[in-house]
Amino acid sequence: MSENHAAHTHGAGEHEEGASWMTAARMLQDASPISVPEGASAMTIEVEWEPGDPGTPPHRHSGPAFGYVIEGAVRFELEGEPERVVEAGGTFWEPGGDVIHYQDGNALTDARTRFVVTMMCAPGKPMLELVSEEELAQRTHLRAPRPTA
C-alpha cells in the first residue's frame, strides 16, 4: 500500500501520535484494471481442499474474484494463462465475466489447502456458474498449452 493510498484510506492527519497505522498494512495484490458490475454484491468465502482434491470444475464468475492462500498450495488456471501453483501467502485474482477458471484445486497430495476468496457478483447472476463440456470443447483454442507429464 503506498503512503498516499494509506493516507487516503485512513484519513490524512488522523492518529498523529504514531505512524504504525501507515506501516501495519502490507500490500499483497494490486489488480488492475478491474471491472465491477454495476450494483454488484460481494461474498467472501473460505475454501478447504483435502489432499489432491481437484477443486471446483471449470467455471466462471460474473465479476472479479480475489484470493489469498492461507495454507498449502492452489493449482490455479485461468483461460489464456498457463497453469501455476500459488503457495501459502500468495494471492490470485480473476477478472470474471466470460473468462473460464479451469482449476482451483489442491496442488498437494499430502496436505490440506485453505484459501479465502472474495467474489463480486452481478445482480441476478449466480456467484459461480459451471461451464459445460460442450462450451469447453468450443473454447479449447483459448486455453494455454497444458504442461506435459
CSV table of C-alpha atoms in Angstrom, one decimal:
chain,number,residue,atom,x,y,z
A,1,MET,CA,0.0,0.0,0.0
A,2,SER,CA,1.5,3.3,-1.0
A,3,GLU,CA,1.8,6.0,1.6
A,4,ASN,CA,-0.6,8.2,-0.3
A,5,HIS,CA,-3.1,5.4,-0.6
A,6,ALA,CA,-2.8,4.7,3.2
A,7,ALA,CA,-3.3,8.3,4.0
A,8,HIS,CA,-6.3,8.5,1.7
A,9,THR,CA,-7.8,5.3,3.1
A,10,HIS,CA,-7.4,6.1,6.7
A,11,GLY,CA,-7.7,9.9,6.5
A,12,ALA,CA,-4.7,12.2,6.4
A,13,GLY,CA,-3.9,13.8,9.7
A,14,GLU,CA,-5.6,11.2,11.9
A,15,HIS,CA,-3.7,9.4,14.7
A,16,GLU,CA,-0.7,11.8,14.6
A,17,GLU,CA,0.9,10.3,17.7
A,18,GLY,CA,2.1,7.1,16.0
A,19,ALA,CA,2.6,6.2,12.4
A,20,SER,CA,2.1,2.5,12.9
A,21,TRP,CA,-1.2,2.6,11.1
A,22,MET,CA,0.8,3.6,8.0
A,23,THR,CA,3.1,0.6,8.2
A,24,ALA,CA,0.7,-2.0,9.7
A,25,ALA,CA,-0.7,-3.0,6.3
A,26,ARG,CA,1.3,-4.8,3.6
A,27,MET,CA,0.1,-4.9,0.0
A,28,LEU,CA,-0.4,-8.5,-1.1
A,29,GLN,CA,-2.1,-7.9,-4.5
A,30,ASP,CA,-2.6,-5.0,-6.8
A,31,ALA,CA,-5.0,-6.0,-9.6
A,32,SER,CA,-5.9,-3.7,-12.5
A,33,PRO,CA,-7.8,-2.9,-14.5
A,34,ILE,CA,-10.9,-4.4,-12.9
A,35,SER,CA,-14.5,-4.1,-13.9
A,36,VAL,CA,-17.1,-4.5,-11.2
A,37,PRO,CA,-20.6,-4.9,-12.5
A,38,GLU,CA,-23.0,-2.1,-11.5
A,39,GLY,CA,-25.0,-3.0,-8.4
A,40,ALA,CA,-22.7,-5.9,-7.6
A,41,SER,CA,-22.7,-7.7,-4.4
A,42,ALA,CA,-19.6,-9.3,-2.8
A,43,MET,CA,-19.1,-12.6,-0.9
A,44,THR,CA,-16.0,-13.7,0.9
A,45,ILE,CA,-15.6,-17.5,1.5
A,46,GLU,CA,-13.0,-19.8,2.9
A,47,VAL,CA,-12.3,-23.0,0.9
A,48,GLU,CA,-10.6,-26.0,2.3
A,49,TRP,CA,-9.5,-28.8,-0.1
A,50,GLU,CA,-8.3,-32.2,1.2
A,51,PRO,CA,-5.0,-33.5,-0.2
A,52,GLY,CA,-5.1,-33.9,-4.0
A,53,ASP,CA,-8.7,-32.6,-4.4
A,54,PRO,CA,-9.1,-31.2,-7.9
A,55,GLY,CA,-11.3,-28.4,-6.7
A,56,THR,CA,-14.2,-26.8,-8.5
A,57,PRO,CA,-14.9,-27.9,-12.0
A,58,PRO,CA,-14.3,-25.3,-14.8
A,59,HIS,CA,-16.5,-22.3,-14.0
A,60,ARG,CA,-16.7,-18.5,-14.3
A,61,HIS,CA,-17.8,-15.7,-12.1
A,62,SER,CA,-19.9,-12.7,-13.2
A,63,GLY,CA,-17.5,-10.3,-11.6
A,64,PRO,CA,-13.9,-10.2,-10.4
A,65,ALA,CA,-12.6,-12.6,-7.6
A,66,PHE,CA,-9.6,-12.0,-5.4
A,67,GLY,CA,-8.0,-14.8,-3.3
A,68,TYR,CA,-5.4,-15.4,-0.7
A,69,VAL,CA,-3.9,-18.8,0.1
A,70,ILE,CA,-3.8,-19.4,3.9
A,71,GLU,CA,-2.1,-22.8,3.9
A,72,GLY,CA,-1.0,-25.3,1.3
A,73,ALA,CA,-0.9,-24.6,-2.4
A,74,VAL,CA,-3.6,-24.0,-5.0
A,75,ARG,CA,-3.3,-25.2,-8.6
A,76,PHE,CA,-4.7,-22.1,-10.4
A,77,GLU,CA,-5.5,-21.8,-14.1
A,78,LEU,CA,-7.5,-19.1,-16.0
A,79,GLU,CA,-8.3,-19.2,-19.7
A,80,GLY,CA,-5.4,-17.9,-21.7
A,81,GLU,CA,-2.9,-18.2,-18.9
A,82,PRO,CA,-0.6,-21.1,-18.1
A,83,GLU,CA,-1.4,-23.2,-15.1
A,84,ARG,CA,0.5,-22.1,-11.9
A,85,VAL,CA,0.8,-23.0,-8.3
A,86,VAL,CA,0.0,-20.4,-5.7
A,87,GLU,CA,1.6,-21.3,-2.3
A,88,ALA,CA,0.6,-20.1,1.2
A,89,GLY,CA,0.9,-16.4,1.5
A,90,GLY,CA,0.3,-15.9,-2.2
A,91,THR,CA,-2.6,-14.3,-4.0
A,92,PHE,CA,-4.6,-14.8,-7.2
A,93,TRP,CA,-7.3,-12.9,-9.0
A,94,GLU,CA,-9.6,-13.4,-12.0
A,95,PRO,CA,-11.4,-10.7,-13.9
A,96,GLY,CA,-14.8,-12.5,-14.0
A,97,GLY,CA,-17.2,-12.2,-16.9
A,98,ASP,CA,-16.6,-14.6,-19.8
A,99,VAL,CA,-13.2,-15.9,-18.6
A,100,ILE,CA,-13.2,-19.6,-17.7
A,101,HIS,CA,-11.5,-20.5,-14.4
A,102,TYR,CA,-10.2,-24.1,-15.1
A,103,GLN,CA,-8.6,-25.0,-11.8
A,104,ASP,CA,-8.5,-24.0,-8.2
A,105,GLY,CA,-7.7,-27.4,-6.6
A,106,ASN,CA,-5.2,-28.6,-4.0
A,107,ALA,CA,-1.7,-28.9,-5.6
A,108,LEU,CA,-0.5,-31.0,-2.7
A,109,THR,CA,-1.2,-34.8,-2.4
A,110,ASP,CA,-0.1,-34.9,1.3
A,111,ALA,CA,-1.7,-31.9,3.0
A,112,ARG,CA,-4.8,-29.8,3.0
A,113,THR,CA,-5.0,-26.4,1.3
A,114,ARG,CA,-7.1,-23.5,2.5
A,115,PHE,CA,-7.7,-20.2,0.8
A,116,VAL,CA,-10.0,-17.2,1.2
A,117,VAL,CA,-11.7,-15.6,-1.9
A,118,THR,CA,-13.8,-12.5,-2.3
A,119,MET,CA,-16.1,-12.6,-5.3
A,120,MET,CA,-18.1,-9.8,-6.9
A,121,CYS,CA,-21.4,-10.8,-8.4
A,122,ALA,CA,-23.6,-9.0,-10.9
A,123,PRO,CA,-27.2,-8.6,-9.8
A,124,GLY,CA,-29.4,-11.5,-10.8
A,125,LYS,CA,-26.4,-13.7,-11.7
A,126,PRO,CA,-25.1,-16.7,-9.8
A,127,MET,CA,-21.9,-16.2,-7.9
A,128,LEU,CA,-20.4,-19.2,-9.7
A,129,GLU,CA,-21.5,-20.8,-13.0
A,130,LEU,CA,-20.2,-24.2,-14.1
A,131,VAL,CA,-19.1,-24.4,-17.8
A,132,SER,CA,-20.5,-27.2,-19.9
A,133,GLU,CA,-18.3,-29.8,-21.6
A,134,GLU,CA,-19.7,-28.5,-24.9
A,135,GLU,CA,-18.5,-25.0,-24.2
A,136,LEU,CA,-15.1,-26.2,-23.0
A,137,ALA,CA,-14.7,-28.1,-26.4
A,138,GLN,CA,-15.7,-24.9,-28.3
A,139,ARG,CA,-13.1,-22.8,-26.4
A,140,THR,CA,-10.2,-25.3,-26.4
A,141,HIS,CA,-8.2,-22.8,-28.6
A,142,LEU,CA,-8.3,-20.2,-25.8
A,143,ARG,CA,-6.7,-22.5,-23.2
A,144,ALA,CA,-3.0,-22.1,-22.6
A,145,PRO,CA,-0.9,-25.1,-23.5
A,146,ARG,CA,-1.0,-27.8,-20.9
A,147,PRO,CA,2.1,-29.0,-19.1
A,148,THR,CA,3.3,-32.4,-20.2
A,149,ALA,CA,3.9,-35.0,-17.5
